Tab-separated table of C-alpha atoms in Angstrom:
chain	number	residue	atom	x	y	z
A	243	MET	CA	-23.232	2.888	64.632
A	244	SER	CA	-26.069	4.364	62.354
A	245	ASP	CA	-24.790	4.954	58.875
A	246	THR	CA	-26.015	8.975	58.483
A	247	GLY	CA	-24.876	9.546	55.081
A	248	PRO	CA	-21.140	10.719	53.606
A	249	SER	CA	-19.694	13.935	55.253
A	250	PRO	CA	-19.557	16.930	53.272
A	251	ARG	CA	-16.347	16.646	52.197
A	252	SER	CA	-17.148	13.253	50.578
A	253	ALA	CA	-20.252	14.138	49.389
A	254	THR	CA	-18.558	16.825	47.008
A	255	PRO	CA	-17.236	15.018	43.345
A	256	ARG	CA	-13.644	15.895	43.232
A	257	THR	CA	-12.839	18.439	40.800
A	258	VAL	CA	-10.939	17.354	37.805
A	259	LEU	CA	-9.652	20.012	34.782
A	260	ILE	CA	-8.692	18.135	31.659
A	261	SER	CA	-6.530	20.366	29.472
A	262	GLY	CA	-7.426	19.079	25.663
A	263	ALA	CA	-10.619	18.431	23.930
A	264	SER	CA	-9.343	15.977	20.940
A	265	ILE	CA	-9.668	12.598	21.927
A	266	ALA	CA	-8.120	11.706	25.210
A	267	GLY	CA	-9.396	14.452	26.917
A	268	PRO	CA	-12.932	13.826	26.205
A	269	ALA	CA	-12.922	10.041	26.603
A	270	LEU	CA	-11.492	10.725	30.262
A	271	ALA	CA	-13.965	13.271	30.975
A	272	TYR	CA	-16.669	10.694	30.076
A	273	TRP	CA	-15.028	7.951	32.888
A	274	LEU	CA	-14.539	10.344	35.067
A	275	HIS	CA	-18.566	11.687	35.130
A	276	ARG	CA	-19.743	7.981	35.794
A	277	TYR	CA	-17.577	7.748	38.590
A	278	GLY	CA	-18.539	11.147	39.986
A	279	PHE	CA	-16.114	13.321	39.805
A	280	ALA	CA	-17.254	17.208	38.311
A	281	VAL	CA	-15.042	17.533	35.277
A	282	THR	CA	-13.507	20.791	33.552
A	283	VAL	CA	-12.537	20.349	29.787
A	284	ILE	CA	-10.304	23.551	28.599
A	285	GLU	CA	-9.636	23.238	24.672
A	286	ARG	CA	-7.422	26.320	23.180
A	287	ALA	CA	-9.073	26.183	19.644
A	288	PRO	CA	-11.951	28.395	19.988
A	289	GLU	CA	-14.205	25.181	18.890
A	290	LEU	CA	-13.904	21.452	18.756
A	291	ARG	CA	-11.510	20.771	15.730
A	292	THR	CA	-13.308	18.361	13.436
A	293	GLY	CA	-10.325	18.317	10.863
A	294	GLY	CA	-7.415	15.700	10.729
A	295	TYR	CA	-6.617	12.648	9.559
A	296	LYS	CA	-8.150	8.900	9.526
A	297	VAL	CA	-7.123	7.195	12.387
A	298	ASP	CA	-7.661	3.122	13.701
A	299	ILE	CA	-9.529	1.733	16.339
A	300	ARG	CA	-7.768	-1.676	17.113
A	301	GLY	CA	-7.207	-4.414	19.547
A	302	ALA	CA	-7.522	-2.999	23.730
A	303	ALA	CA	-9.061	0.222	21.839
A	304	VAL	CA	-12.526	-1.643	20.554
A	305	GLU	CA	-13.114	-3.221	24.040
A	306	VAL	CA	-12.725	-0.068	25.507
A	307	ALA	CA	-15.550	1.439	23.152
A	308	GLU	CA	-17.404	-0.859	23.734
A	309	ARG	CA	-18.209	-0.626	27.632
A	310	MET	CA	-18.290	3.455	26.622
A	311	GLY	CA	-21.311	2.606	24.193
A	312	ILE	CA	-19.417	4.058	21.390
A	313	LEU	CA	-18.391	1.471	18.926
A	314	GLU	CA	-21.718	1.307	17.021
A	315	ASP	CA	-21.416	5.229	16.434
A	316	ILE	CA	-17.824	4.975	15.069
A	317	GLN	CA	-19.173	1.747	13.310
A	318	ARG	CA	-21.428	3.802	11.692
A	319	ALA	CA	-18.798	6.438	11.134
A	320	SER	CA	-16.299	4.307	9.726
A	321	THR	CA	-14.382	5.481	6.945
A	322	ASP	CA	-15.485	2.149	4.952
A	323	MET	CA	-12.437	2.160	3.197
A	324	ARG	CA	-12.166	-0.569	0.218
A	325	THR	CA	-9.060	-0.325	-1.710
A	326	GLY	CA	-5.487	0.881	-1.162
A	327	ALA	CA	-3.289	1.431	-4.542
A	328	TYR	CA	0.235	2.620	-5.343
A	329	VAL	CA	0.663	4.809	-8.552
A	330	ASN	CA	3.445	5.524	-10.750
A	331	ASP	CA	4.163	8.975	-12.356
A	332	ASP	CA	1.079	9.594	-14.290
A	333	GLY	CA	-1.821	8.422	-11.903
A	334	ARG	CA	-1.689	4.912	-13.123
A	335	ARG	CA	-2.829	1.902	-10.313
A	336	ILE	CA	0.675	-0.375	-10.522
A	337	ALA	CA	-0.063	-2.235	-7.563
A	338	THR	CA	-4.254	-2.618	-5.367
A	339	LEU	CA	-5.288	-4.512	-2.698
A	340	PRO	CA	-7.918	-4.569	0.219
A	341	ALA	CA	-7.781	-1.735	2.420
A	342	ASP	CA	-7.743	-3.163	5.337
A	343	ILE	CA	-4.239	-5.135	4.472
A	344	PHE	CA	-3.160	-1.743	4.180
A	345	GLY	CA	-4.297	-1.082	7.707
A	346	ALA	CA	-3.411	-4.154	8.945
A	347	ARG	CA	-7.542	-4.504	10.280
A	348	VAL	CA	-8.645	-7.418	11.230
A	349	GLY	CA	-12.148	-8.562	13.163
A	350	ARG	CA	-13.993	-5.954	14.500
A	351	ASP	CA	-11.297	-3.281	14.081
A	352	ASP	CA	-12.372	-0.275	12.192
A	353	GLU	CA	-10.973	3.138	10.808
A	354	ILE	CA	-13.010	6.563	11.660
A	355	MET	CA	-11.816	9.938	10.826
A	356	ARG	CA	-10.348	11.757	13.826
A	357	GLY	CA	-12.498	14.972	13.515
A	358	ASP	CA	-15.714	12.471	13.517
A	359	LEU	CA	-14.367	10.603	16.792
A	360	ALA	CA	-14.127	13.711	18.760
A	361	ARG	CA	-17.364	14.983	17.506
A	362	ILE	CA	-19.115	11.871	19.304
A	363	LEU	CA	-17.066	12.180	22.208
A	364	TYR	CA	-18.340	15.438	22.565
A	365	GLU	CA	-21.579	14.745	22.127
A	366	ARG	CA	-21.933	12.364	24.808
A	367	THR	CA	-19.820	14.365	27.518
A	368	ARG	CA	-21.207	17.833	26.436
A	369	ALA	CA	-24.561	17.554	28.659
A	370	ASP	CA	-22.275	16.644	31.852
A	371	VAL	CA	-18.770	18.170	31.585
A	372	GLU	CA	-17.948	21.981	31.663
A	373	TYR	CA	-15.981	22.668	28.213
A	374	LEU	CA	-14.256	25.956	28.173
A	375	PHE	CA	-13.349	26.702	24.650
A	376	GLY	CA	-10.764	29.569	23.263
A	377	ASP	CA	-8.634	29.485	26.304
A	378	SER	CA	-5.580	27.670	27.390
A	379	ILE	CA	-3.495	27.315	31.086
A	380	THR	CA	-0.873	30.064	31.684
A	381	SER	CA	0.455	28.654	34.909
A	382	ILE	CA	-0.136	25.984	37.714
A	383	THR	CA	0.290	26.583	41.436
A	384	SER	CA	0.015	23.803	44.121
A	385	THR	CA	-1.045	24.724	47.231
A	386	THR	CA	0.161	23.398	50.628
A	387	SER	CA	-0.226	24.417	54.164
A	388	THR	CA	0.089	23.815	57.686
A	389	ALA	CA	-2.815	24.059	60.249
A	390	SER	CA	-3.732	27.466	60.215
A	391	VAL	CA	-1.348	28.981	57.271
A	392	THR	CA	-1.873	28.215	54.100
A	393	GLU	CA	1.529	28.953	51.864
A	394	VAL	CA	1.626	28.960	47.742
A	395	THR	CA	4.325	27.746	45.629
A	396	GLU	CA	3.432	29.103	41.957
A	397	VAL	CA	5.026	27.681	39.445
A	398	THR	CA	4.974	28.351	35.827
A	399	GLU	CA	7.794	26.069	34.477
A	400	VAL	CA	8.193	22.863	36.749
A	401	THR	CA	5.684	22.027	39.897
A	402	GLU	CA	6.702	22.061	43.290
A	403	VAL	CA	5.029	19.814	45.660
A	404	THR	CA	5.904	20.753	49.547
A	405	GLU	CA	5.689	17.508	52.068
A	406	VAL	CA	2.813	19.608	54.568
A	407	THR	CA	-0.627	18.727	55.949
A	408	GLU	CA	-4.003	21.421	55.574
A	409	VAL	CA	-6.456	20.581	58.314
A	410	THR	CA	-10.092	21.595	57.287
A	411	GLU	CA	-12.602	21.368	59.865
A	412	ARG	CA	-15.552	18.651	59.197
A	413	ALA	CA	-19.196	19.666	59.842
A	414	ASP	CA	-19.030	17.319	63.114
A	415	GLY	CA	-16.341	19.268	64.785
A	416	HIS	CA	-13.539	17.084	64.035
A	417	HIS	CA	-10.600	18.068	61.444
A	418	GLU	CA	-9.330	15.382	58.641
A	419	ALA	CA	-6.315	15.892	56.624
A	420	ASP	CA	-7.497	17.081	53.202
A	421	GLY	CA	-5.308	14.555	50.579
A	422	PRO	CA	-2.319	12.756	50.662
A	423	ASN	CA	1.358	13.939	51.299
A	424	GLY	CA	0.024	17.408	51.828
A	425	VAL	CA	-1.382	18.009	48.684
A	426	ASN	CA	-4.739	20.292	48.674
A	427	GLY	CA	-5.064	20.944	45.075
A	428	VAL	CA	-3.733	22.850	42.187
A	429	ASN	CA	-4.355	26.526	41.107
A	430	VAL	CA	-4.830	27.244	37.598
A	431	THR	CA	-4.707	30.622	35.868
A	432	PHE	CA	-5.904	30.168	31.989
A	433	GLU	CA	-5.479	33.121	29.361
A	434	HIS	CA	-8.855	34.516	29.686
A	435	ALA	CA	-11.029	33.072	32.404
A	436	ALA	CA	-10.413	33.989	35.993
A	437	PRO	CA	-8.299	31.407	38.163
A	438	ARG	CA	-9.953	28.637	39.511
A	439	ARG	CA	-8.701	25.669	42.139
A	440	PHE	CA	-9.126	21.901	41.208
A	441	ASP	CA	-8.506	18.868	43.286
A	442	LEU	CA	-6.277	17.527	39.783
A	443	VAL	CA	-5.073	18.421	36.860
A	444	VAL	CA	-4.904	15.778	33.716
A	445	GLY	CA	-2.418	17.513	30.547
A	446	ALA	CA	-4.129	15.538	27.747
A	447	ASP	CA	-3.281	18.265	25.016
A	448	GLY	CA	-0.812	16.642	22.938
A	449	LEU	CA	2.379	16.261	21.745
A	450	HIS	CA	3.394	19.757	22.644
A	451	SER	CA	1.746	19.925	25.674
A	452	THR	CA	1.342	22.910	27.476
A	453	VAL	CA	0.660	21.102	31.000
A	454	ARG	CA	3.683	18.909	30.329
A	455	ARG	CA	5.895	21.750	29.854
A	456	LEU	CA	4.570	23.800	33.229
A	457	ALA	CA	4.512	20.818	35.444
A	458	PHE	CA	7.446	18.397	33.614
A	459	GLY	CA	9.796	21.065	32.081
A	460	PRO	CA	10.684	22.138	28.498
A	461	GLU	CA	9.276	19.148	25.619
A	462	GLU	CA	12.841	19.288	24.246
A	463	GLN	CA	14.048	16.526	26.943
A	464	PHE	CA	11.372	14.432	26.321
A	465	VAL	CA	10.922	13.905	22.041
A	466	ARG	CA	12.764	11.494	20.220
A	467	HIS	CA	12.598	12.369	16.369
A	468	LEU	CA	12.125	9.589	14.539
A	469	GLY	CA	13.921	11.173	11.298
A	470	ALA	CA	10.861	12.105	9.328
A	471	TYR	CA	8.121	15.061	8.707
A	472	ILE	CA	4.273	14.507	7.877
A	473	SER	CA	1.533	16.717	6.701
A	474	ALA	CA	-2.330	16.588	6.053
A	475	PHE	CA	-4.933	18.681	4.755
A	476	SER	CA	-8.233	18.326	3.229
A	477	MET	CA	-8.063	18.835	-0.491
A	478	PRO	CA	-10.770	18.884	-3.544
A	479	ASN	CA	-11.370	15.588	-4.806
A	480	GLU	CA	-10.099	15.939	-8.560
A	481	LEU	CA	-9.584	12.242	-8.609
A	482	GLY	CA	-13.076	10.772	-7.964
A	483	LEU	CA	-11.575	9.165	-5.322
A	484	ASP	CA	-14.286	6.483	-3.671
A	485	ARG	CA	-13.591	5.070	-0.582
A	486	GLU	CA	-10.136	4.600	-2.075
A	487	GLU	CA	-6.413	5.520	-0.825
A	488	LEU	CA	-3.759	6.117	-3.169
A	489	TYR	CA	0.137	6.282	-2.889
A	490	HIS	CA	3.350	7.380	-4.386
A	491	ALA	CA	6.395	6.553	-3.051
A	492	LEU	CA	9.735	8.578	-4.041
A	493	PRO	CA	13.004	7.870	-2.299
A	494	GLY	CA	12.585	9.438	0.813
A	495	ARG	CA	9.216	10.735	0.501
A	496	LEU	CA	5.586	9.507	0.077
A	497	ILE	CA	2.514	10.686	-0.969
A	498	CYS	CA	-1.269	9.606	-0.530
A	499	ALA	CA	-4.532	10.602	-1.203
A	500	TYR	CA	-7.864	9.255	-0.523
A	501	SER	CA	-11.287	10.106	0.107
A	502	SER	CA	-13.128	8.050	2.770
A	503	ALA	CA	-17.343	7.594	3.238
A	504	GLY	CA	-19.603	10.350	3.306
A	505	ASP	CA	-17.047	13.371	2.364
A	506	PRO	CA	-17.289	15.109	-0.449
A	507	ALA	CA	-13.392	16.028	-0.411
A	508	ALA	CA	-10.612	14.031	-0.247
A	509	LYS	CA	-7.433	14.047	2.222
A	510	GLY	CA	-3.554	14.576	1.200
A	511	LEU	CA	-0.903	12.923	3.292
A	512	LEU	CA	3.132	14.221	2.742
A	513	VAL	CA	5.476	12.378	4.826
A	514	PHE	CA	9.495	13.299	4.254
A	515	ARG	CA	12.423	11.983	5.698
A	516	SER	CA	14.422	15.073	7.425
A	517	PRO	CA	16.486	15.399	10.598
A	518	ARG	CA	14.974	17.463	13.263
A	519	LEU	CA	14.052	20.976	12.088
A	520	SER	CA	13.501	24.083	13.925
A	521	TYR	CA	10.449	25.672	13.516
A	522	ASP	CA	7.667	27.102	15.211
A	523	HIS	CA	4.818	24.624	15.670
A	524	ARG	CA	2.350	27.077	15.737
A	525	ALA	CA	3.441	29.525	12.852
A	526	ARG	CA	1.647	27.856	9.768
A	527	GLN	CA	4.272	30.003	6.569
A	528	GLN	CA	6.984	27.882	8.374
A	529	GLN	CA	5.701	24.683	7.935
A	530	LEU	CA	4.343	25.271	4.054
A	531	ALA	CA	7.721	26.443	3.699
A	532	LEU	CA	9.164	23.223	5.051
A	533	LEU	CA	6.992	21.349	3.454
A	534	GLU	CA	6.866	23.086	0.128
A	535	SER	CA	11.133	22.809	-0.156
A	536	ALA	CA	10.967	19.077	0.792
A	537	PHE	CA	8.727	18.517	-2.576
A	538	GLU	CA	10.323	20.767	-4.732
A	539	GLY	CA	9.813	20.099	-8.349
A	540	VAL	CA	7.963	16.761	-7.385
A	541	GLY	CA	5.345	16.362	-10.309
A	542	ALA	CA	6.013	19.416	-11.939
A	543	GLU	CA	5.906	18.822	-15.740
A	544	ALA	CA	9.483	19.865	-17.293
A	545	SER	CA	11.358	19.147	-13.623
A	546	GLN	CA	13.975	16.559	-13.133
A	547	ALA	CA	12.627	15.557	-9.761
A	548	GLY	CA	9.662	12.994	-11.492
A	549	GLY	CA	7.164	12.005	-9.257
A	550	TRP	CA	3.193	11.974	-9.475
A	551	GLY	CA	1.662	14.798	-11.509
A	552	GLN	CA	-0.832	15.550	-8.419
A	553	VAL	CA	1.753	16.837	-5.935
A	554	PRO	CA	1.677	20.540	-7.096
A	555	ARG	CA	-2.300	20.817	-6.638
A	556	MET	CA	-1.943	18.736	-3.296
A	557	LEU	CA	0.939	22.039	-2.218
A	558	GLU	CA	-1.389	24.519	-3.494
A	559	ALA	CA	-4.758	22.613	-1.492
A	560	ALA	CA	-2.498	22.232	1.473
A	561	ARG	CA	-1.698	26.309	1.242
A	562	GLU	CA	-5.436	27.108	1.383
A	563	ALA	CA	-6.775	23.918	3.668
A	564	GLY	CA	-8.281	25.205	6.515
A	565	ASP	CA	-7.612	21.628	8.803
A	566	PHE	CA	-3.808	21.872	7.330
A	567	TYR	CA	-1.528	20.013	10.072
A	568	PHE	CA	2.267	19.686	10.067
A	569	ASP	CA	4.442	18.010	12.396
A	570	GLY	CA	7.216	15.797	12.833
A	571	MET	CA	7.090	11.938	13.756
A	572	GLN	CA	8.277	11.820	17.208
A	573	LEU	CA	7.872	9.960	20.268
A	574	ILE	CA	7.402	11.274	23.862
A	575	GLU	CA	9.655	9.162	26.245
A	576	MET	CA	9.078	10.245	30.405
A	577	ASP	CA	10.120	8.565	33.171
A	578	ARG	CA	6.852	9.642	34.896
A	579	TRP	CA	3.605	11.077	33.721
A	580	SER	CA	2.447	12.400	37.262
A	581	HIS	CA	3.899	15.028	39.669
A	582	GLY	CA	2.034	15.277	42.495
A	583	ARG	CA	-1.670	16.310	41.818
A	584	VAL	CA	-0.863	16.884	37.813
A	585	VAL	CA	-1.135	13.638	35.392
A	586	LEU	CA	-0.660	13.576	31.807
A	587	LEU	CA	-2.522	11.134	29.121
A	588	GLY	CA	-2.639	10.302	26.088
A	589	ASP	CA	0.222	12.123	23.195
A	590	ALA	CA	1.178	14.557	26.190
A	591	ALA	CA	2.528	11.472	28.062
A	592	HIS	CA	3.546	9.003	25.604
A	593	CYS	CA	2.977	10.365	22.095
A	594	PRO	CA	3.538	7.220	19.880
A	595	SER	CA	3.792	9.349	16.567
A	596	PRO	CA	1.712	9.300	13.303
A	597	ALA	CA	3.670	6.395	12.583
A	598	SER	CA	2.826	3.693	14.859
A	599	GLY	CA	-1.366	4.517	13.650
A	600	GLN	CA	-1.816	3.554	17.597
A	601	GLY	CA	-2.356	6.961	18.852
A	602	THR	CA	-5.823	7.093	19.096
A	603	GLY	CA	-6.367	3.684	20.471
A	604	MET	CA	-3.621	4.530	23.238
A	605	ALA	CA	-5.997	7.606	24.167
A	606	LEU	CA	-8.823	5.734	24.476
A	607	VAL	CA	-7.238	2.899	26.764
A	608	GLY	CA	-5.403	5.251	28.573
A	609	ALA	CA	-8.205	7.286	29.464
A	610	TYR	CA	-10.177	3.755	30.598
A	611	VAL	CA	-7.396	2.835	32.782
A	612	LEU	CA	-6.624	6.290	34.453
A	613	ALA	CA	-10.310	6.575	35.198
A	614	GLY	CA	-10.890	3.346	36.624
A	615	GLU	CA	-7.439	3.671	38.999
A	616	LEU	CA	-8.752	7.073	40.333
A	617	ALA	CA	-12.199	5.902	41.408
A	618	ALA	CA	-10.727	3.242	43.242
A	619	ALA	CA	-11.824	3.380	46.713
A	620	GLY	CA	-9.284	4.146	49.781
A	621	ARG	CA	-6.671	5.479	47.027
A	622	THR	CA	-4.459	8.178	46.918
A	623	PRO	CA	-4.048	10.329	43.964
A	624	GLU	CA	-0.923	9.466	43.567
A	625	GLU	CA	-1.198	5.899	44.610
A	626	ALA	CA	-3.791	5.724	41.436
A	627	PHE	CA	-1.263	7.563	39.224
A	628	GLY	CA	1.139	4.972	39.929
A	629	ARG	CA	-1.190	2.242	39.186
A	630	TYR	CA	-1.842	3.856	36.125
A	631	GLU	CA	1.860	3.885	34.941
A	632	THR	CA	1.737	0.132	36.312
A	633	GLU	CA	-0.845	-0.924	33.883
A	634	MET	CA	0.230	1.445	30.588
A	635	ARG	CA	3.807	1.073	30.478
A	636	GLY	CA	4.285	-2.347	28.999
A	637	TYR	CA	1.452	-1.299	26.448
A	638	VAL	CA	3.413	1.884	25.324
A	639	ALA	CA	6.478	0.298	25.232
A	640	VAL	CA	5.629	-2.261	22.751
A	641	ASN	CA	3.454	0.765	20.503
A	642	HIS	CA	6.622	3.065	20.642
A	643	ALA	CA	8.842	-0.043	19.422
A	644	LEU	CA	6.376	-0.367	16.576
A	645	ALA	CA	6.417	3.162	15.667
A	646	ARG	CA	10.326	3.192	15.629
A	647	LYS	CA	9.635	0.437	12.637
A	648	PHE	CA	7.188	2.140	10.674
A	649	ALA	CA	8.845	5.085	10.502
A	650	ARG	CA	11.523	3.687	8.876
A	651	ASP	CA	9.369	1.511	6.683
A	652	MET	CA	6.728	4.684	5.401
A	653	THR	CA	9.785	5.767	3.089
A	654	ALA	CA	11.857	3.730	0.783
A	655	ASP	CA	15.657	5.002	0.324
A	656	THR	CA	15.857	4.266	-3.329
A	657	ARG	CA	14.061	3.463	-6.503
A	658	ARG	CA	14.995	-0.355	-6.866
A	659	GLN	CA	13.545	-0.866	-2.865
A	660	ILE	CA	10.083	1.335	-4.241
A	661	ARG	CA	10.095	-1.064	-7.425
A	662	PHE	CA	10.171	-4.169	-5.303
A	663	ARG	CA	7.743	-3.242	-3.206
A	664	HIS	CA	5.290	-2.656	-6.061
A	665	LEU	CA	6.040	-5.913	-7.624
A	666	MET	CA	5.523	-7.825	-4.257
A	667	MET	CA	1.982	-6.012	-4.171
A	668	ARG	CA	1.158	-6.749	-7.681
A	669	ILE	CA	1.781	-10.769	-7.331
A	670	LEU	CA	0.169	-10.935	-3.683
A	671	PRO	CA	-3.386	-10.983	-4.848
A	672	HIS	CA	-2.269	-14.223	-6.975
A	673	MET	CA	-0.470	-16.269	-4.655
A	674	PRO	CA	-2.350	-19.275	-2.813
A	675	TRP	CA	-1.176	-18.097	0.479
A	676	LYS	CA	-1.772	-14.584	0.155
A	677	ASN	CA	-4.344	-15.018	3.464
A	678	LEU	CA	-1.309	-15.991	5.206
A	679	ILE	CA	1.015	-13.337	4.068
A	680	ALA	CA	-1.686	-10.474	5.116
A	681	LYS	CA	-1.994	-11.837	8.657
A	682	LYS	CA	1.907	-12.113	8.835
A	683	ILE	CA	1.843	-8.076	7.578
A	684	ALA	CA	-0.723	-7.269	10.802
A	685	GLU	CA	1.238	-9.180	13.183
A	686	ASP	CA	2.912	-6.602	14.832
A	687	VAL	CA	0.455	-4.380	14.836
A	688	GLN	CA	-2.101	-6.354	16.305
A	689	ARG	CA	0.394	-7.231	18.974
A	690	ALA	CA	1.148	-4.062	19.861
A	691	ALA	CA	-2.574	-3.347	19.372
A	692	GLN	CA	-3.659	-5.959	22.143
A	693	ALA	CA	-0.959	-5.288	24.733
A	694	ILE	CA	-2.276	-4.862	27.420
A	695	THR	CA	-5.379	-6.780	29.515
A	696	LEU	CA	-7.893	-4.296	30.619
A	697	LYS	CA	-9.577	-4.395	34.232
A	698	ASP	CA	-13.160	-4.513	35.201
A	699	TYR	CA	-12.994	-1.488	36.685
A	700	PRO	CA	-16.454	-1.017	38.325
A	701	VAL	CA	-18.863	1.257	36.566
A	702	PRO	CA	-22.147	2.885	38.083
A	703	HIS	CA	-24.848	1.661	36.063
A	704	ARG	CA	-26.064	5.113	35.041
A	705	ALA	CA	-25.123	7.038	31.654
A	706	ALA	CA	-25.384	10.336	32.909
A	707	GLY	CA	-26.783	12.253	35.910
A	708	PRO	CA	-25.486	13.371	38.988
A	709	ALA	CA	-24.083	10.857	40.560
A	710	SER	CA	-25.558	9.503	43.604
A	711	ALA	CA	-23.069	10.019	46.763
A	712	ALA	CA	-22.193	6.240	46.903
A	713	ALA	CA	-20.577	6.223	43.262
A	714	ARG	CA	-18.591	9.164	44.250
A	715	PRO	CA	-14.633	8.378	45.316
A	716	THR	CA	-13.075	9.158	48.483
A	717	TYR	CA	-9.376	9.557	48.607
A	718	ALA	CA	-7.882	8.326	51.803
A	719	ALA	CA	-5.870	10.748	53.751
């Protein structure tokens, strides 16, 4: 029988809505476009978010970045950090080490500002992907039908999927089931844009994911608090830092200031231990009040709290910063990451918290795996989602364990513990076995960063432009 080409159904790229334009969303959009999907990315922020703190690209994430063709971009935008040091109350450096030891980086591992990586991914996808800024999803609706009567089940909290089949008429007069398990697609409503229908919806919208809430239920059932909070923000570089990070430790608190290559400003980072706090994660003034309460009196003259004298200026900078960030050190733990034709990616699925230093790398790796599994021939979305979870679960578990460990280690319990850490750092550069010790320090991080073996998914040999019919994925009914 001669090949007359793909049917109209198979010739149409599958449509995917991705919620979130930070790292995971655009990375997935890149791969899906290469596989022939038609992708829309929606982002609550009015424009691309270019702020944030520095993030590491390690292990498997380096390999993914290379396969994406962005590794050289990352290297050009590297923070190029040189040293890290602990300082006393007067700001005097009392222990200094190379920055790569602080960051547990080896080989081709690198570090980049989160905003720079977001910009790289956006620039790589903006010509081929539809971006909708300043909008967000308000409801997700599963549509199902029998042969001639379509049933719609709307959900605003948990998506329900009904086992029925829609029958669509093909151009040749035959009928075929549209989609596996009777699921035909997902209707989505937005705060501003008109309602639309997509074949798949991906929640890549972070720790406080809207898609997760709509499709799986309230956030509280998935959050595991690690006992600390973190804040990051831009601040004036009054210390004249040049690719250096300074740390100051107090019992239950950690203060950091650093500058990266090419940025005239500095960044502040404040961490404090606390049981889980009740506040609105979008209410900046509430967050500032919690931060100021945790560091009240630290570094202030005539205060009994002691601490680095830069802290009051850092709190003032936090109040003024346009990129102020505050959130808990929290894991997201879920039994499954998909429901019908809705799937979660990155922090929305398995946030490892900033304590792990692995969230960005996991987002890049997860995007690569999810897209590759979705593009596999003859596979339903549900099957692809299951294989995606199978590939990622062990990797996530190791990184969650790393986060639990580091969340405890980031802040010391007593001043005695702090003094001991300082002593160890001061003598390390003079030890003959210092390289072995540095390697040991990095072992846990590197084990987590490399805790997945990347599959070689077939990728069409093209960088941009419309997908050929042969490259487009088709799903078994």
